[in-house]
Amino acid sequence: MRRTSLAAAAVCLLCAAAAAQTPVDRSKPPAAGPAPALKLPPIETRTLSNGLQVRVMGVRKVPTVHVALTIRTGVAADPAGKFGLASLTADMLDEGAGSRNALEIADAIDFLGADLSASGGVDATSVELHVPVARLADALPLMADVVVRPTFPEAELNRLREERLAGLLEMQDDPEQLITAAFPRLVFGAEHRYGSPAIGTPASLKSIAVSDLEAFHAANIRPANAVLVVAGDVTADGVLPQLERAFGGWKGAEGGASPAPANPPAAAARRVYLIDTPGAAQSQIRIGGVGVPRSTPDYFALRVLNTILGEAFTSRLNTNLREVHGYAYGAASRFDMRLSAGPFYAAAGVQTDKTAEALKEFFVELNRIHEPVPSDELEKAKNYLALLLPRNFETTRGTAASLAQAWIYNLPADYYTTYADRVRAVTAADVKRAADKYIVPGKVAVVIVGDRKAIEPGVKALNLGPLTVVQPGEIFR
């Protein structure tokens, strides 16, 4: 036996020596190969006695569970004059609920080794619980209090309101935050919900009272407008009695979610907007307009297109502005798809003295994306997207978020398992058709936040379109 082991060890040493003498070509990365098929555990669907939908995916990696109560109403449902109401309602849910105040809720959650949070997005509001499986039964009643029985204490509302008002003032002094608020305002307008910050405006925040929160909660946070997503080391049959005890008695009005905002008309011509920030070391640039809703049939063609244009690190925009010219630390583009058409934009923060040159290169790429995409670049983009998907399911939190997204946007049951095949089916002709349809460089808003004195002459010399100077304070009215 010992003689056999010694012989095997000798063979291994000889093989290792031979391998060490073989030169390794490190001049180029190995081919990625096709993306492996994504195999997911089945989704078990149930309904509580009050009609609340439940979707459970068993994930056996660790003994934890993530529960996400998702309501198909978000910031987009804010009524006129009350912008910020949905996100403020979400933030207030755990500031007092049932018989506990905010501190007592936090203490009880900490004692269980859990994490409980509430947030308001554009199209949905979520309350999420992450907890060891062994403490789920103790944590669910706390979560149910936050969802069903918030008390909306006025002192906490006043505190959060003051925090938001201070945040809006700070945004005016931060060029990156300023352009994040300015671009949608100049594309969608002050009256459209997408044209103002999710947290509201100074005027709308000052108008919101506890009664507004109570009314918004009663109208929107209800079982008929929600789904419970559970991902973790559980089964549907095992967890359902606990969910029934916590949420089965929750009552609310019937009916679906509030309608999504109407799409604004697309721009008729290119316009340039300059927001002066004297002395700024960089110019923040966003170029784009109204994009597409999440329901677009061109979703996969647009994902591949945008990966090539500005999503991946090796995208054309980042390669051009960062690697070739060194104008920026990074450049990107994005289609922000929502229930209604969200914004499309290409963006970067560039050296002040290279603002005009950078703008020129932006339009080089926004025009070049209309040319046929080379096959190797197309395949690389498709592989990138297909290989990225499994990352969404690495954790119970990510798994729950993915299942909730599928529910919010009415995606088919096989959406994730067929995702890679749909990406692979995109052709160069699909990318060009999507570019011709959705990226029109002559009809975009060009928004620049920077030192006007330093950059205006160069921007004007490019003759991109009529230039309007906008004051930071106008963005937040």
Coordinates of C-alpha atoms in Angstrom, one line a residue:
M1 CA 0.0 0.0 0.0
R2 CA 2.8 2.4 1.0
R3 CA 4.7 1.5 -2.2
T4 CA 1.6 2.3 -4.3
S5 CA 1.2 5.7 -2.7
L6 CA 4.8 6.6 -3.2
A7 CA 4.5 5.7 -6.9
A8 CA 1.4 7.8 -7.3
A9 CA 3.1 10.8 -5.6
A10 CA 6.1 10.4 -7.9
V11 CA 3.8 10.5 -11.0
C12 CA 2.1 13.6 -9.7
L13 CA 5.5 15.4 -9.1
L14 CA 6.6 14.5 -12.7
C15 CA 3.3 15.8 -14.1
A16 CA 3.6 19.0 -12.1
A17 CA 7.2 19.5 -13.3
A18 CA 6.1 19.0 -16.9
A19 CA 3.3 21.5 -16.5
A20 CA 5.6 24.0 -14.9
Q21 CA 7.9 23.8 -18.0
T22 CA 4.9 24.5 -20.4
P23 CA 4.6 28.2 -21.1
V24 CA 1.1 29.6 -20.3
D25 CA -0.3 32.2 -22.7
R26 CA -1.5 35.0 -20.6
S27 CA -1.8 37.5 -23.4
K28 CA -5.6 37.1 -23.7
P29 CA -8.3 35.8 -21.4
P30 CA -9.7 32.3 -22.0
A31 CA -13.0 32.1 -24.0
A32 CA -15.9 32.4 -21.6
G33 CA -18.0 29.7 -23.3
P34 CA -21.8 29.5 -23.3
A35 CA -23.6 30.5 -20.1
P36 CA -24.8 27.5 -18.1
A37 CA -28.5 27.0 -17.8
L38 CA -30.0 28.5 -14.7
K39 CA -31.6 25.9 -12.5
L40 CA -33.9 27.3 -9.8
P41 CA -35.9 25.6 -7.2
P42 CA -39.6 25.6 -8.0
I43 CA -41.8 28.5 -6.9
E44 CA -44.6 27.3 -4.6
T45 CA -47.7 29.5 -4.9
R46 CA -50.3 29.7 -2.1
T47 CA -53.0 32.1 -1.0
L48 CA -53.9 33.1 2.6
S49 CA -57.5 33.2 3.8
N50 CA -57.8 36.9 3.1
G51 CA -56.7 36.5 -0.5
L52 CA -53.0 37.6 0.1
Q53 CA -50.8 35.9 -2.5
V54 CA -47.8 34.0 -1.2
R55 CA -44.8 32.8 -3.3
V56 CA -42.2 30.5 -1.7
M57 CA -38.8 29.4 -3.0
G58 CA -36.9 26.9 -0.9
V59 CA -33.2 27.9 -0.7
R60 CA -31.3 25.5 1.5
K61 CA -27.9 27.2 1.6
V62 CA -28.1 28.6 5.1
P63 CA -30.8 28.4 7.9
T64 CA -32.2 31.9 7.3
V65 CA -35.3 33.2 5.5
H66 CA -36.1 36.4 3.7
V67 CA -39.7 37.6 3.7
A68 CA -40.7 40.5 1.4
L69 CA -44.2 42.0 1.5
T70 CA -44.4 43.9 -1.7
I71 CA -47.2 46.3 -2.5
R72 CA -47.8 47.3 -6.2
T73 CA -47.9 51.0 -5.3
G74 CA -44.9 53.3 -5.1
V75 CA -43.7 56.8 -5.6
A76 CA -45.4 57.0 -9.0
A77 CA -48.7 57.0 -7.2
D78 CA -48.0 60.2 -5.3
P79 CA -51.0 62.6 -5.7
A80 CA -50.3 66.0 -7.2
G81 CA -49.2 68.4 -4.6
K82 CA -48.1 65.6 -2.3
F83 CA -45.0 64.3 -4.0
G84 CA -43.0 62.4 -1.4
L85 CA -46.0 60.9 0.3
A86 CA -45.5 57.2 -0.8
S87 CA -41.8 57.1 0.3
L88 CA -42.6 59.0 3.5
T89 CA -45.4 56.6 4.3
A90 CA -42.9 53.7 3.7
D91 CA -40.2 55.3 5.9
M92 CA -42.8 55.9 8.7
L93 CA -44.1 52.3 8.8
D94 CA -41.4 51.2 11.3
E95 CA -41.3 54.4 13.3
G96 CA -44.1 53.1 15.5
A97 CA -46.5 50.2 15.0
G98 CA -48.9 48.1 17.2
S99 CA -48.1 48.8 20.8
R100 CA -44.4 49.7 20.2
N101 CA -42.6 52.9 19.3
A102 CA -39.6 53.0 16.9
L103 CA -37.0 52.2 19.5
E104 CA -39.0 49.2 20.9
I105 CA -39.5 47.8 17.4
A106 CA -35.7 48.1 16.8
D107 CA -34.9 46.5 20.1
A108 CA -37.3 43.6 19.5
I109 CA -35.9 42.9 16.0
D110 CA -32.3 43.1 17.3
F111 CA -33.1 40.6 20.1
L112 CA -34.2 38.1 17.4
G113 CA -31.1 38.6 15.3
A114 CA -33.3 39.8 12.5
D115 CA -33.3 42.8 10.1
L116 CA -36.6 44.6 9.3
S117 CA -36.9 47.5 6.8
A118 CA -39.4 49.4 4.8
S119 CA -38.8 51.3 1.6
G120 CA -40.7 53.0 -1.3
G121 CA -39.6 52.5 -4.9
V122 CA -41.0 54.0 -8.1
D123 CA -43.5 51.2 -8.7
A124 CA -43.7 49.4 -5.4
T125 CA -43.4 49.7 -1.6
S126 CA -41.7 46.9 0.3
V127 CA -41.4 45.7 3.9
E128 CA -38.7 43.1 4.3
L129 CA -37.7 40.8 7.1
H130 CA -34.5 38.8 7.2
V131 CA -34.3 36.3 10.1
P132 CA -32.9 32.9 11.2
V133 CA -35.5 30.3 10.4
A134 CA -35.7 29.4 14.1
R135 CA -36.9 32.9 15.0
L136 CA -39.3 33.4 12.1
A137 CA -42.4 32.7 14.1
D138 CA -41.4 35.4 16.7
A139 CA -40.5 38.0 14.0
L140 CA -43.5 37.7 11.8
P141 CA -45.9 39.4 14.2
L142 CA -43.5 42.4 14.4
M143 CA -43.5 42.6 10.6
A144 CA -47.3 42.3 10.5
D145 CA -47.5 45.2 13.0
V146 CA -45.3 47.4 10.7
V147 CA -47.4 46.5 7.6
V148 CA -50.9 46.5 9.0
R149 CA -50.8 48.6 12.2
P150 CA -48.4 51.6 11.8
T151 CA -49.2 54.5 14.2
F152 CA -47.5 57.3 12.2
P153 CA -46.4 59.4 15.3
E154 CA -46.3 63.1 14.4
A155 CA -43.0 63.7 16.1
E156 CA -41.3 61.1 13.9
L157 CA -43.0 62.6 10.8
N158 CA -41.7 66.0 11.7
R159 CA -38.2 64.6 12.2
L160 CA -38.2 62.8 8.8
R161 CA -39.6 65.8 7.1
E162 CA -36.8 68.0 8.4
E163 CA -34.2 65.4 7.3
R164 CA -35.6 65.5 3.8
L165 CA -35.7 69.2 3.6
A166 CA -32.1 69.4 4.7
G167 CA -31.3 66.7 2.1
L168 CA -32.9 68.7 -0.7
L169 CA -30.8 71.7 0.2
E170 CA -27.6 69.6 0.2
M171 CA -28.5 68.2 -3.2
Q172 CA -28.2 71.7 -4.7
D173 CA -24.6 71.9 -3.6
D174 CA -23.6 68.5 -4.8
P175 CA -23.2 68.4 -8.7
E176 CA -23.7 64.6 -8.9
Q177 CA -27.0 64.8 -6.8
L178 CA -28.0 68.0 -8.6
I179 CA -27.9 66.4 -12.1
T180 CA -29.7 63.4 -10.7
A181 CA -32.6 65.7 -9.8
A182 CA -32.2 68.1 -12.8
F183 CA -32.2 65.6 -15.7
P184 CA -35.7 64.1 -15.0
R185 CA -37.1 67.5 -14.2
L186 CA -35.9 68.9 -17.5
V187 CA -37.1 65.8 -19.4
F188 CA -40.5 65.1 -17.7
G189 CA -41.4 68.5 -16.3
A190 CA -42.4 69.6 -12.9
E191 CA -46.0 68.3 -13.2
H192 CA -45.1 64.7 -14.0
R193 CA -44.2 62.5 -11.0
Y194 CA -41.0 61.3 -12.6
G195 CA -39.8 64.9 -12.8
S196 CA -39.4 65.4 -9.1
P197 CA -37.2 63.6 -6.5
A198 CA -38.8 60.5 -4.9
I199 CA -38.5 62.2 -1.5
G200 CA -40.6 65.1 -2.6
T201 CA -40.1 68.8 -3.0
P202 CA -39.9 71.4 -0.2
A203 CA -43.5 72.6 -0.9
S204 CA -45.0 69.1 -1.1
L205 CA -43.2 67.9 2.0
K206 CA -44.4 70.8 4.1
S207 CA -48.0 70.0 3.0
I208 CA -48.0 66.4 4.2
A209 CA -49.7 65.6 7.5
V210 CA -50.3 62.4 9.5
S211 CA -53.8 62.2 8.0
D212 CA -52.2 62.0 4.5
L213 CA -50.1 59.1 5.6
E214 CA -53.1 57.3 7.1
A215 CA -55.2 57.8 4.0
F216 CA -52.4 56.7 1.7
H217 CA -51.8 53.6 3.8
A218 CA -55.6 52.7 3.8
A219 CA -55.9 53.1 0.1
N220 CA -52.8 51.3 -1.1
I221 CA -51.3 49.0 1.5
R222 CA -53.8 46.2 1.5
P223 CA -53.9 42.4 0.7
A224 CA -55.5 42.7 -2.7
N225 CA -52.6 44.9 -3.8
A226 CA -49.7 42.9 -2.3
V227 CA -47.7 39.7 -2.5
L228 CA -45.7 37.9 0.2
V229 CA -42.5 36.5 -1.2
V230 CA -40.5 34.0 1.0
A231 CA -37.0 32.7 0.1
G232 CA -35.0 30.6 2.4
D233 CA -34.7 27.2 4.2
V234 CA -38.5 26.6 4.4
T235 CA -41.3 25.0 2.4
A236 CA -44.6 26.5 1.5
D237 CA -46.5 23.9 3.6
G238 CA -44.2 24.5 6.6
V239 CA -44.3 28.3 6.6
L240 CA -47.9 28.9 5.6
P241 CA -49.4 28.5 9.1
Q242 CA -47.0 31.1 10.4
L243 CA -47.9 33.5 7.6
E244 CA -51.6 32.9 8.1
R245 CA -51.4 33.7 11.9
A246 CA -49.5 36.9 11.1
F247 CA -51.3 38.2 8.0
G248 CA -54.4 36.2 7.6
G249 CA -56.6 38.7 9.5
W250 CA -55.4 41.7 7.5
K251 CA -58.3 43.3 5.8
G252 CA -58.5 46.0 3.1
A253 CA -60.3 47.2 0.1
E254 CA -60.4 45.2 -3.1
G255 CA -59.1 46.3 -6.4
G256 CA -55.8 46.7 -8.2
A257 CA -53.0 49.3 -8.0
S258 CA -53.2 52.9 -8.9
P259 CA -52.7 53.5 -12.7
A260 CA -49.1 54.3 -13.7
P261 CA -48.4 57.8 -14.8
A262 CA -49.1 58.7 -18.5
N263 CA -46.0 58.8 -20.7
P264 CA -45.0 62.4 -21.6
P265 CA -44.4 63.2 -25.3
A266 CA -40.9 62.7 -26.6
A267 CA -38.8 65.7 -27.3
A268 CA -39.3 67.3 -30.7
A269 CA -35.7 68.7 -30.9
R270 CA -32.4 68.6 -29.1
R271 CA -32.0 71.1 -26.3
V272 CA -29.0 72.0 -24.1
Y273 CA -29.4 72.9 -20.4
L274 CA -26.6 74.4 -18.4
I275 CA -26.7 74.6 -14.6
D276 CA -24.0 76.8 -13.2
T277 CA -21.8 75.5 -10.3
P278 CA -18.9 78.0 -10.1
G279 CA -15.5 76.5 -9.5
A280 CA -16.6 72.9 -10.1
A281 CA -13.7 70.6 -10.9
Q282 CA -15.9 68.4 -13.1
S283 CA -18.8 68.8 -15.4
Q284 CA -21.6 66.3 -14.8
I285 CA -23.3 65.4 -18.1
R286 CA -26.5 63.5 -18.9
I287 CA -27.9 63.1 -22.4
G288 CA -31.2 61.4 -23.2
G289 CA -34.9 61.6 -22.9
V290 CA -38.0 59.5 -22.3
G291 CA -37.2 55.8 -22.6
V292 CA -39.5 52.8 -22.6
P293 CA -41.7 51.0 -20.0
R294 CA -40.7 47.6 -18.6
S295 CA -43.4 45.9 -20.7
T296 CA -41.7 46.8 -24.0
P297 CA -41.4 43.8 -26.3
D298 CA -37.9 45.1 -27.2
Y299 CA -36.6 44.5 -23.6
F300 CA -34.0 42.0 -24.5
A301 CA -32.8 43.8 -27.6
L302 CA -32.5 47.0 -25.5
R303 CA -30.5 45.1 -22.8
V304 CA -28.0 43.9 -25.3
L305 CA -27.9 47.3 -27.0
N306 CA -27.3 49.1 -23.7
T307 CA -24.6 46.6 -22.6
I308 CA -22.7 47.5 -25.8
L309 CA -23.3 51.2 -25.4
G310 CA -22.8 51.9 -21.8
E311 CA -23.7 49.2 -19.2
A312 CA -20.5 47.0 -19.2
F313 CA -17.1 48.2 -18.1
T314 CA -15.9 47.4 -21.6
S315 CA -18.8 49.3 -23.2
R316 CA -18.2 51.8 -25.9
L317 CA -18.9 54.9 -23.8
N318 CA -16.6 53.8 -21.0
T319 CA -13.9 52.7 -23.4
N320 CA -14.0 56.0 -25.3
L321 CA -14.3 58.5 -22.5
R322 CA -12.2 56.7 -19.9
E323 CA -9.7 54.4 -21.6
V324 CA -9.1 56.2 -24.9
H325 CA -9.4 59.9 -24.0
G326 CA -9.1 59.9 -20.2
Y327 CA -11.9 62.5 -19.8
A328 CA -13.7 60.7 -17.1
Y329 CA -13.3 58.0 -14.4
G330 CA -16.3 56.2 -16.0
A331 CA -19.1 56.7 -18.4
A332 CA -22.4 54.7 -18.7
S333 CA -25.8 54.6 -20.1
R334 CA -29.1 53.3 -18.8
F335 CA -32.7 52.6 -19.7
D336 CA -34.6 53.0 -16.4
M337 CA -37.7 50.8 -17.2
R338 CA -40.8 51.2 -15.1
L339 CA -44.5 50.5 -15.4
S340 CA -44.5 53.7 -17.4
A341 CA -41.6 54.9 -19.6
G342 CA -38.7 56.0 -17.4
P343 CA -35.7 57.9 -18.6
F344 CA -32.9 56.8 -20.9
Y345 CA -29.6 58.6 -20.5
A346 CA -25.9 58.4 -21.1
A347 CA -23.9 60.0 -18.3
A348 CA -20.4 60.8 -17.0
G349 CA -18.6 63.3 -14.8
V350 CA -15.8 64.7 -16.9
Q351 CA -12.9 67.1 -16.5
T352 CA -14.1 70.7 -16.7
D353 CA -11.6 71.6 -19.4
K354 CA -12.6 68.6 -21.5
T355 CA -16.4 69.2 -21.3
A356 CA -16.9 70.1 -25.0
E357 CA -14.6 67.3 -26.2
A358 CA -16.4 64.8 -24.0
L359 CA -19.8 65.9 -25.4
K360 CA -18.5 65.4 -28.9
E361 CA -17.5 61.8 -28.0
F362 CA -20.8 61.1 -26.4
F363 CA -22.5 61.9 -29.7
V364 CA -19.9 59.9 -31.6
E365 CA -21.1 56.8 -29.7
L366 CA -24.8 57.7 -29.7
N367 CA -24.6 57.8 -33.5
R368 CA -22.3 54.8 -34.0
I369 CA -24.7 52.5 -32.1
H370 CA -27.0 52.8 -35.2
E371 CA -24.3 51.0 -37.3
P372 CA -24.4 47.2 -37.5
V373 CA -22.8 45.7 -34.4
P374 CA -19.8 43.4 -35.1
S375 CA -20.5 39.7 -34.3
D376 CA -17.8 39.4 -31.7
E377 CA -19.0 42.5 -29.8
L378 CA -22.6 41.2 -30.0
E379 CA -21.6 37.8 -28.6
K380 CA -19.6 39.3 -25.8
A381 CA -22.5 41.5 -24.7
K382 CA -24.9 38.5 -24.8
N383 CA -22.5 36.4 -22.7
Y384 CA -22.1 39.2 -20.2
L385 CA -25.9 39.4 -19.6
A386 CA -26.5 35.7 -19.5
L387 CA -23.6 35.1 -17.1
L388 CA -24.7 38.0 -14.9
L389 CA -28.2 36.6 -14.1
P390 CA -27.3 33.9 -11.6
R391 CA -25.8 36.6 -9.3
N392 CA -29.4 37.7 -8.6
F393 CA -30.0 34.3 -6.9
E394 CA -26.9 34.1 -4.8
T395 CA -28.7 35.1 -1.6
T396 CA -32.2 34.8 -0.1
R397 CA -32.5 38.5 -0.2
G398 CA -31.6 38.6 -3.9
T399 CA -33.9 35.7 -4.7
A400 CA -36.8 37.4 -3.0
A401 CA -36.1 40.6 -4.8
S402 CA -36.1 38.8 -8.1
L403 CA -39.4 37.1 -7.5
A404 CA -40.9 40.4 -6.3
Q405 CA -39.7 42.1 -9.5
A406 CA -41.4 39.4 -11.6
W407 CA -44.7 40.0 -9.8
I408 CA -44.5 43.8 -10.0
Y409 CA -44.0 43.8 -13.8
N410 CA -46.2 40.8 -14.6
L411 CA -43.3 38.7 -16.0
P412 CA -44.1 35.1 -17.1
A413 CA -43.5 32.2 -14.7
D414 CA -40.6 31.0 -16.8
Y415 CA -39.0 34.4 -17.1
Y416 CA -35.7 33.7 -15.3
T417 CA -35.3 30.1 -16.6
T418 CA -35.7 31.3 -20.2
Y419 CA -33.8 34.5 -19.7
A420 CA -30.4 33.3 -21.2
D421 CA -32.1 31.8 -24.2
R422 CA -33.9 35.1 -24.9
V423 CA -30.7 37.0 -24.6
R424 CA -28.9 34.6 -27.0
A425 CA -31.7 35.1 -29.5
V426 CA -31.0 38.8 -30.0
T427 CA -29.4 39.5 -33.4
A428 CA -27.4 42.4 -34.7
A429 CA -30.5 43.4 -36.7
D430 CA -32.5 43.5 -33.4
V431 CA -29.9 45.9 -31.9
K432 CA -30.0 48.2 -34.8
R433 CA -33.8 48.3 -35.0
A434 CA -33.9 49.1 -31.2
A435 CA -31.3 51.8 -31.6
D436 CA -33.1 53.4 -34.6
K437 CA -36.4 53.3 -32.6
Y438 CA -35.3 54.5 -29.2
I439 CA -32.0 56.4 -29.5
V440 CA -32.5 59.6 -31.5
P441 CA -29.5 61.9 -30.9
G442 CA -31.2 64.8 -32.6
K443 CA -34.1 64.8 -30.1
V444 CA -32.5 64.5 -26.7
A445 CA -31.9 66.8 -23.7
V446 CA -28.3 67.6 -23.0
V447 CA -28.0 68.5 -19.3
I448 CA -24.7 69.8 -17.9
V449 CA -23.9 70.8 -14.3
G450 CA -20.6 72.6 -14.2
D451 CA -18.7 75.9 -14.1
R452 CA -20.5 78.0 -16.7
K453 CA -17.7 80.5 -17.1
A454 CA -15.3 77.8 -18.0
I455 CA -17.4 75.5 -20.2
E456 CA -20.1 77.6 -21.9
P457 CA -18.0 78.9 -24.9
G458 CA -16.9 75.3 -25.8
V459 CA -20.5 73.9 -25.4
K460 CA -21.9 76.7 -27.6
A461 CA -19.3 76.1 -30.3
L462 CA -20.6 72.5 -30.7
N463 CA -23.9 73.9 -32.0
L464 CA -25.9 71.1 -30.3
G465 CA -29.0 73.2 -30.0
P466 CA -30.6 76.1 -28.1
L467 CA -28.9 76.6 -24.7
T468 CA -30.8 77.4 -21.6
V469 CA -29.2 78.4 -18.3
V470 CA -31.1 76.9 -15.3
Q471 CA -30.7 77.9 -11.7
P472 CA -30.3 75.1 -9.2
G473 CA -33.2 76.4 -7.2
E474 CA -35.6 76.0 -10.2
I475 CA -35.0 72.2 -10.1
F476 CA -36.6 71.8 -6.6
R477 CA -39.7 74.0 -6.9

